[in-house]
PDB file of C-alpha atoms and ligand atoms in Angstrom:
ATOM      1  CA  MET U   5      89.227  96.435  76.947  1.00 46.00           C
ATOM      2  CA  THR U   6      89.130  98.772  79.965  1.00 48.00           C
ATOM      3  CA  ARG U   7      89.339 102.540  79.661  1.00 51.00           C
ATOM      4  CA  SER U   8      90.826 105.108  82.005  1.00 48.00           C
ATOM      5  CA  ARG U   9      89.007 108.231  83.187  1.00 52.00           C
ATOM      6  CA  SER U  10      90.800 110.219  80.478  1.00 50.00           C
ATOM      7  CA  GLY U  11      89.066 107.977  77.937  1.00 55.00           C
ATOM      8  CA  CYS U  12      92.204 106.484  76.408  1.00 64.00           C
ATOM      9  CA  SER U  13      92.725 102.750  76.210  1.00 61.00           C
ATOM     10  CA  PRO U  14      95.694 101.471  78.231  1.00 53.00           C
ATOM     11  CA  SER U  15      97.498  99.948  75.275  1.00 57.00           C
ATOM     12  CA  ARG U  16      97.251  99.499  71.539  1.00 61.00           C
ATOM     13  CA  LEU U  17      98.779  96.095  72.184  1.00 61.00           C
ATOM     14  CA  ASP U  18      95.846  94.361  73.838  1.00 65.00           C
ATOM     15  CA  ALA U  19      96.046  91.908  70.953  1.00 66.00           C
ATOM     16  CA  ILE U  20      99.779  91.279  70.813  1.00 77.00           C
ATOM     17  CA  PRO U  21     101.425  91.482  67.362  1.00 90.00           C
ATOM     18  CA  PHE U  22     103.043  88.066  67.001  1.00 94.00           C
ATOM     19  CA  VAL U  23     104.710  86.568  63.915  1.00 97.00           C
ATOM     20  CA  VAL U  24     106.262  83.152  63.312  1.00 98.00           C
ATOM     21  CA  ALA U  25     108.692  81.844  60.688  1.00 98.00           C
ATOM     22  CA  LEU U  26     108.059  78.422  59.148  1.00 97.00           C
ATOM     23  CA  ALA U  27     110.467  76.028  57.413  1.00 96.00           C
ATOM     24  CA  SER U  28     109.035  72.784  56.022  1.00 95.00           C
ATOM     25  CA  GLY U  29     105.914  73.354  58.108  1.00 96.00           C
ATOM     26  CA  GLU U  30     107.847  73.718  61.381  1.00 97.00           C
ATOM     27  CA  VAL U  31     108.100  76.899  63.442  1.00 98.00           C
ATOM     28  CA  VAL U  32     111.756  78.012  63.407  1.00 98.00           C
ATOM     29  CA  GLY U  33     111.355  81.481  64.869  1.00 98.00           C
ATOM     30  CA  TRP U  34     109.006  84.036  66.351  1.00 98.00           C
ATOM     31  CA  ALA U  35     108.830  87.715  67.226  1.00 98.00           C
ATOM     32  CA  ALA U  36     106.314  89.540  69.401  1.00 97.00           C
ATOM     33  CA  LEU U  37     105.533  92.861  71.024  1.00 96.00           C
ATOM     34  CA  ARG U  38     104.333  93.226  74.584  1.00 93.00           C
ATOM     35  CA  PRO U  39     103.019  96.496  75.993  1.00 92.00           C
ATOM     36  CA  TYR U  40     106.013  98.514  77.250  1.00 93.00           C
ATOM     37  CA  SER U  41     103.941  99.844  80.157  1.00 91.00           C
ATOM     38  CA  HIS U  42     100.401  99.626  81.524  1.00 87.00           C
ATOM     39  CA  ARG U  43     100.331 103.452  81.664  1.00 89.00           C
ATOM     40  CA  CYS U  44      98.198 105.274  79.151  1.00 89.00           C
ATOM     41  CA  ALA U  45     100.974 107.677  78.170  1.00 92.00           C
ATOM     42  CA  TYR U  46     102.983 104.772  76.721  1.00 92.00           C
ATOM     43  CA  ARG U  47     100.170 102.984  74.919  1.00 89.00           C
ATOM     44  CA  GLY U  48     101.857 103.382  71.515  1.00 92.00           C
ATOM     45  CA  VAL U  49     105.100 101.690  72.583  1.00 95.00           C
ATOM     46  CA  GLY U  50     105.842  97.970  72.167  1.00 95.00           C
ATOM     47  CA  ASP U  51     108.563  95.907  73.871  1.00 96.00           C
ATOM     48  CA  LEU U  52     110.220  93.481  71.427  1.00 97.00           C
ATOM     49  CA  SER U  53     111.181  89.821  71.858  1.00 97.00           C
ATOM     50  CA  VAL U  54     112.616  87.700  69.029  1.00 98.00           C
ATOM     51  CA  TYR U  55     113.932  84.154  68.874  1.00 98.00           C
ATOM     52  CA  VAL U  56     115.216  81.996  66.021  1.00 98.00           C
ATOM     53  CA  ALA U  57     116.022  78.274  66.412  1.00 98.00           C
ATOM     54  CA  ARG U  58     119.770  77.574  66.376  1.00 97.00           C
ATOM     55  CA  GLU U  59     119.705  75.598  63.140  1.00 97.00           C
ATOM     56  CA  ALA U  60     117.855  78.418  61.346  1.00 97.00           C
ATOM     57  CA  ARG U  61     120.115  81.300  62.404  1.00 97.00           C
ATOM     58  CA  GLY U  62     122.224  83.394  60.035  1.00 96.00           C
ATOM     59  CA  LYS U  63     119.829  82.907  57.106  1.00 97.00           C
ATOM     60  CA  GLY U  64     117.845  86.127  57.344  1.00 97.00           C
ATOM     61  CA  VAL U  65     114.962  84.705  59.395  1.00 98.00           C
ATOM     62  CA  GLY U  66     115.394  87.240  62.227  1.00 98.00           C
ATOM     63  CA  GLY U  67     115.448  90.161  59.792  1.00 98.00           C
ATOM     64  CA  ARG U  68     112.298  88.982  58.038  1.00 98.00           C
ATOM     65  CA  LEU U  69     110.505  88.440  61.358  1.00 98.00           C
ATOM     66  CA  LEU U  70     111.288  91.980  62.492  1.00 98.00           C
ATOM     67  CA  ALA U  71     110.221  93.466  59.159  1.00 98.00           C
ATOM     68  CA  ALA U  72     106.870  91.646  59.352  1.00 98.00           C
ATOM     69  CA  LEU U  73     106.353  92.600  62.988  1.00 97.00           C
ATOM     70  CA  GLU U  74     107.082  96.279  62.316  1.00 97.00           C
ATOM     71  CA  GLN U  75     104.546  96.271  59.504  1.00 96.00           C
ATOM     72  CA  ARG U  76     101.846  94.830  61.797  1.00 95.00           C
ATOM     73  CA  ALA U  77     102.761  97.223  64.595  1.00 95.00           C
ATOM     74  CA  ARG U  78     102.409 100.259  62.303  1.00 95.00           C
ATOM     75  CA  ALA U  79      99.015  99.011  61.156  1.00 93.00           C
ATOM     76  CA  ARG U  80      97.885  99.002  64.811  1.00 91.00           C
ATOM     77  CA  GLY U  81      99.103 102.505  65.507  1.00 91.00           C
ATOM     78  CA  ILE U  82     102.196 101.481  67.448  1.00 94.00           C
ATOM     79  CA  HIS U  83     104.660 104.315  66.869  1.00 95.00           C
ATOM     80  CA  LYS U  84     107.733 102.949  68.598  1.00 97.00           C
ATOM     81  CA  ILE U  85     109.465  99.682  69.488  1.00 97.00           C
ATOM     82  CA  VAL U  86     111.873  99.366  72.414  1.00 98.00           C
ATOM     83  CA  LEU U  87     114.042  96.395  73.355  1.00 98.00           C
ATOM     84  CA  PHE U  88     116.338  95.279  76.130  1.00 98.00           C
ATOM     85  CA  ALA U  89     119.316  93.062  75.193  1.00 97.00           C
ATOM     86  CA  LEU U  90     122.221  91.643  77.156  1.00 97.00           C
ATOM     87  CA  SER U  91     125.195  93.820  76.223  1.00 96.00           C
ATOM     88  CA  ASP U  92     127.284  90.869  75.024  1.00 95.00           C
ATOM     89  CA  ASN U  93     124.600  89.630  72.595  1.00 96.00           C
ATOM     90  CA  ARG U  94     126.510  90.502  69.416  1.00 96.00           C
ATOM     91  CA  THR U  95     124.218  88.643  67.042  1.00 96.00           C
ATOM     92  CA  GLY U  96     121.153  90.368  68.424  1.00 97.00           C
ATOM     93  CA  ARG U  97     122.950  93.708  68.252  1.00 97.00           C
ATOM     94  CA  ALA U  98     123.898  93.140  64.594  1.00 97.00           C
ATOM     95  CA  LEU U  99     120.281  92.317  63.774  1.00 98.00           C
ATOM     96  CA  TYR U 100     118.926  95.409  65.561  1.00 98.00           C
ATOM     97  CA  ASP U 101     121.522  97.724  63.988  1.00 98.00           C
ATOM     98  CA  LYS U 102     120.612  96.363  60.588  1.00 97.00           C
ATOM     99  CA  ARG U 103     116.891  97.016  61.219  1.00 98.00           C
ATOM    100  CA  GLY U 104     117.612 100.626  62.186  1.00 98.00           C
ATOM    101  CA  PHE U 105     117.335 100.458  65.977  1.00 98.00           C
ATOM    102  CA  CYS U 106     119.345 103.079  67.915  1.00 98.00           C
ATOM    103  CA  GLU U 107     121.007 102.633  71.278  1.00 98.00           C
ATOM    104  CA  VAL U 108     119.369 104.646  74.065  1.00 98.00           C
ATOM    105  CA  GLY U 109     121.707 103.636  76.875  1.00 98.00           C
ATOM    106  CA  VAL U 110     122.857 100.848  79.165  1.00 98.00           C
ATOM    107  CA  HIS U 111     121.254  99.589  82.360  1.00 98.00           C
ATOM    108  CA  ARG U 112     124.170  98.508  84.554  1.00 98.00           C
ATOM    109  CA  GLU U 113     123.891  95.155  86.380  1.00 98.00           C
ATOM    110  CA  HIS U 114     120.281  94.839  85.269  1.00 97.00           C
ATOM    111  CA  GLY U 115     119.724  91.220  84.225  1.00 95.00           C
ATOM    112  CA  ILE U 116     120.856  87.947  85.767  1.00 95.00           C
ATOM    113  CA  LEU U 117     122.233  85.136  83.597  1.00 94.00           C
ATOM    114  CA  ASP U 118     124.076  82.071  84.888  1.00 95.00           C
ATOM    115  CA  GLY U 119     123.956  83.598  88.361  1.00 96.00           C
ATOM    116  CA  ARG U 120     125.768  86.764  87.276  1.00 96.00           C
ATOM    117  CA  LEU U 121     124.442  90.340  87.016  1.00 97.00           C
ATOM    118  CA  ARG U 122     124.726  91.603  83.424  1.00 97.00           C
ATOM    119  CA  ASP U 123     124.538  94.967  81.716  1.00 98.00           C
ATOM    120  CA  VAL U 124     121.522  95.406  79.454  1.00 98.00           C
ATOM    121  CA  VAL U 125     121.436  97.650  76.379  1.00 98.00           C
ATOM    122  CA  VAL U 126     118.255  99.614  75.699  1.00 98.00           C
ATOM    123  CA  MET U 127     117.464 100.258  72.015  1.00 98.00           C
ATOM    124  CA  GLU U 128     114.555 101.836  70.186  1.00 98.00           C
ATOM    125  CA  LYS U 129     113.112 102.400  66.740  1.00 98.00           C
ATOM    126  CA  ILE U 130     110.506 104.972  65.836  1.00 98.00           C
ATOM    127  CA  LEU U 131     108.238 103.465  63.208  1.00 96.00           C
TER     128      LEU U 131
HETATM  129  C1  COA N 224     119.373  87.296  67.460  1.00 79.70           C
HETATM  130  C2  COA N 224     118.675  86.334  66.485  1.00 79.70           C
HETATM  131  C3  COA N 224     117.162  86.533  66.606  1.00 79.70           C
HETATM  132  C4  COA N 224     119.136  86.674  65.056  1.00 79.70           C
HETATM  133  O1  COA N 224     118.359  85.856  64.148  1.00 79.70           O
HETATM  134  P1  COA N 224     118.946  85.411  62.727  1.00 79.70           P
HETATM  135  O2  COA N 224     117.860  84.763  61.960  1.00 79.70           O
HETATM  136  O3  COA N 224     120.197  84.645  62.906  1.00 79.70           O
HETATM  137  O4  COA N 224     119.291  86.842  62.089  1.00 79.70           O
HETATM  138  P2  COA N 224     119.550  87.136  60.545  1.00 79.70           P
HETATM  139  O5  COA N 224     119.996  85.897  59.844  1.00 79.70           O
HETATM  140  O6  COA N 224     118.354  87.873  60.004  1.00 79.70           O
HETATM  141  O7  COA N 224     120.793  88.100  60.607  1.00 79.70           O
HETATM  142  C5  COA N 224     120.656  89.492  60.806  1.00 79.70           C
HETATM  143  C6  COA N 224     122.051  90.091  60.908  1.00 79.70           C
HETATM  144  O8  COA N 224     122.680  89.677  62.108  1.00 79.70           O
HETATM  145  C7  COA N 224     124.072  89.449  61.864  1.00 79.70           C
HETATM  146  N1  COA N 224     124.381  88.054  62.160  1.00 79.70           N
HETATM  147  C8  COA N 224     123.585  86.967  62.009  1.00 79.70           C
HETATM  148  N2  COA N 224     124.214  85.871  62.430  1.00 79.70           N
HETATM  149  C9  COA N 224     125.430  86.276  62.846  1.00 79.70           C
HETATM  150  C10 COA N 224     126.535  85.611  63.411  1.00 79.70           C
HETATM  151  N3  COA N 224     126.545  84.284  63.633  1.00 79.70           N
HETATM  152  N4  COA N 224     127.619  86.339  63.743  1.00 79.70           N
HETATM  153  C11 COA N 224     127.632  87.677  63.555  1.00 79.70           C
HETATM  154  N5  COA N 224     126.607  88.367  63.019  1.00 79.70           N
HETATM  155  C12 COA N 224     125.528  87.670  62.677  1.00 79.70           C
HETATM  156  C13 COA N 224     124.344  89.814  60.433  1.00 79.70           C
HETATM  157  O9  COA N 224     124.716  91.189  60.370  1.00 79.70           O
HETATM  158  C14 COA N 224     122.997  89.608  59.810  1.00 79.70           C
HETATM  159  O10 COA N 224     122.775  90.360  58.667  1.00 79.70           O
HETATM  160  P3  COA N 224     123.470  89.882  57.244  1.00 79.70           P
HETATM  161  O11 COA N 224     123.424  88.397  57.239  1.00 79.70           O
HETATM  162  O12 COA N 224     122.580  90.466  56.197  1.00 79.70           O
HETATM  163  O13 COA N 224     124.818  90.446  57.304  1.00 79.70           O
HETATM  164  C15 COA N 224     119.062  84.861  66.783  1.00 79.70           C
HETATM  165  O14 COA N 224     120.457  84.768  66.774  1.00 79.70           O
HETATM  166  C16 COA N 224     118.517  84.340  68.102  1.00 79.70           C
HETATM  167  O15 COA N 224     117.375  83.887  68.178  1.00 79.70           O
HETATM  168  N6  COA N 224     119.343  84.390  69.151  1.00 79.70           N
HETATM  169  C17 COA N 224     118.900  83.893  70.467  1.00 79.70           C
HETATM  170  C18 COA N 224     117.797  84.750  71.070  1.00 79.70           C
HETATM  171  C19 COA N 224     118.209  86.182  71.167  1.00 79.70           C
HETATM  172  O16 COA N 224     119.359  86.531  71.416  1.00 79.70           O
HETATM  173  N7  COA N 224     117.225  87.052  70.961  1.00 79.70           N
HETATM  174  C20 COA N 224     117.411  88.468  71.111  1.00 79.70           C
HETATM  175  C21 COA N 224     117.322  88.793  72.555  1.00 79.70           C
HETATM  176  S1  COA N 224     117.611  90.523  72.811  1.00 79.70           S
END
């Protein structure tokens, strides 16, 4: 791990917290944190991604993945999780609301899906 002149490490996420959900020995979902920024000032912030296989959705897998990931993040000194979600992703939004994430704001015309610019909601949770 490299260190800046100020002596702080660039991220507490050099080893990325990553959890998977298994059903009958098969992976049916995963969640992970990437560093939010390479800058030292943001080294305690993780950027969330989560995915659950279609056939496994609506059974609490996403909620359990986030709970496990938050626990691992806390243990590594991560103090905050941020996420970026397409504004029409209602299932994702329901999951994040349930896990206590708060909306920070909306990036207008920020992501491209199916050739169209989409608004992206920014959410965060302080651990
Ligand atoms: C978003 C996603 C991870 C949710 O995973 P999941 O395992 O279905 O989530 P859970 O079963 O834990 O449900 C959590 C909450 O979401 C809501 N929810 C789940 N499925 C829903 C559905 N079909 N319709 C409406 N709300 C739903 C419910 O409020 C649920 O809590 P409850 O069942 O206790 O009421 C999953 O749908 C997914 O992988 N989607 C594609 C990838 C994606 O959008 N990732 C997020 C990118 S920002």
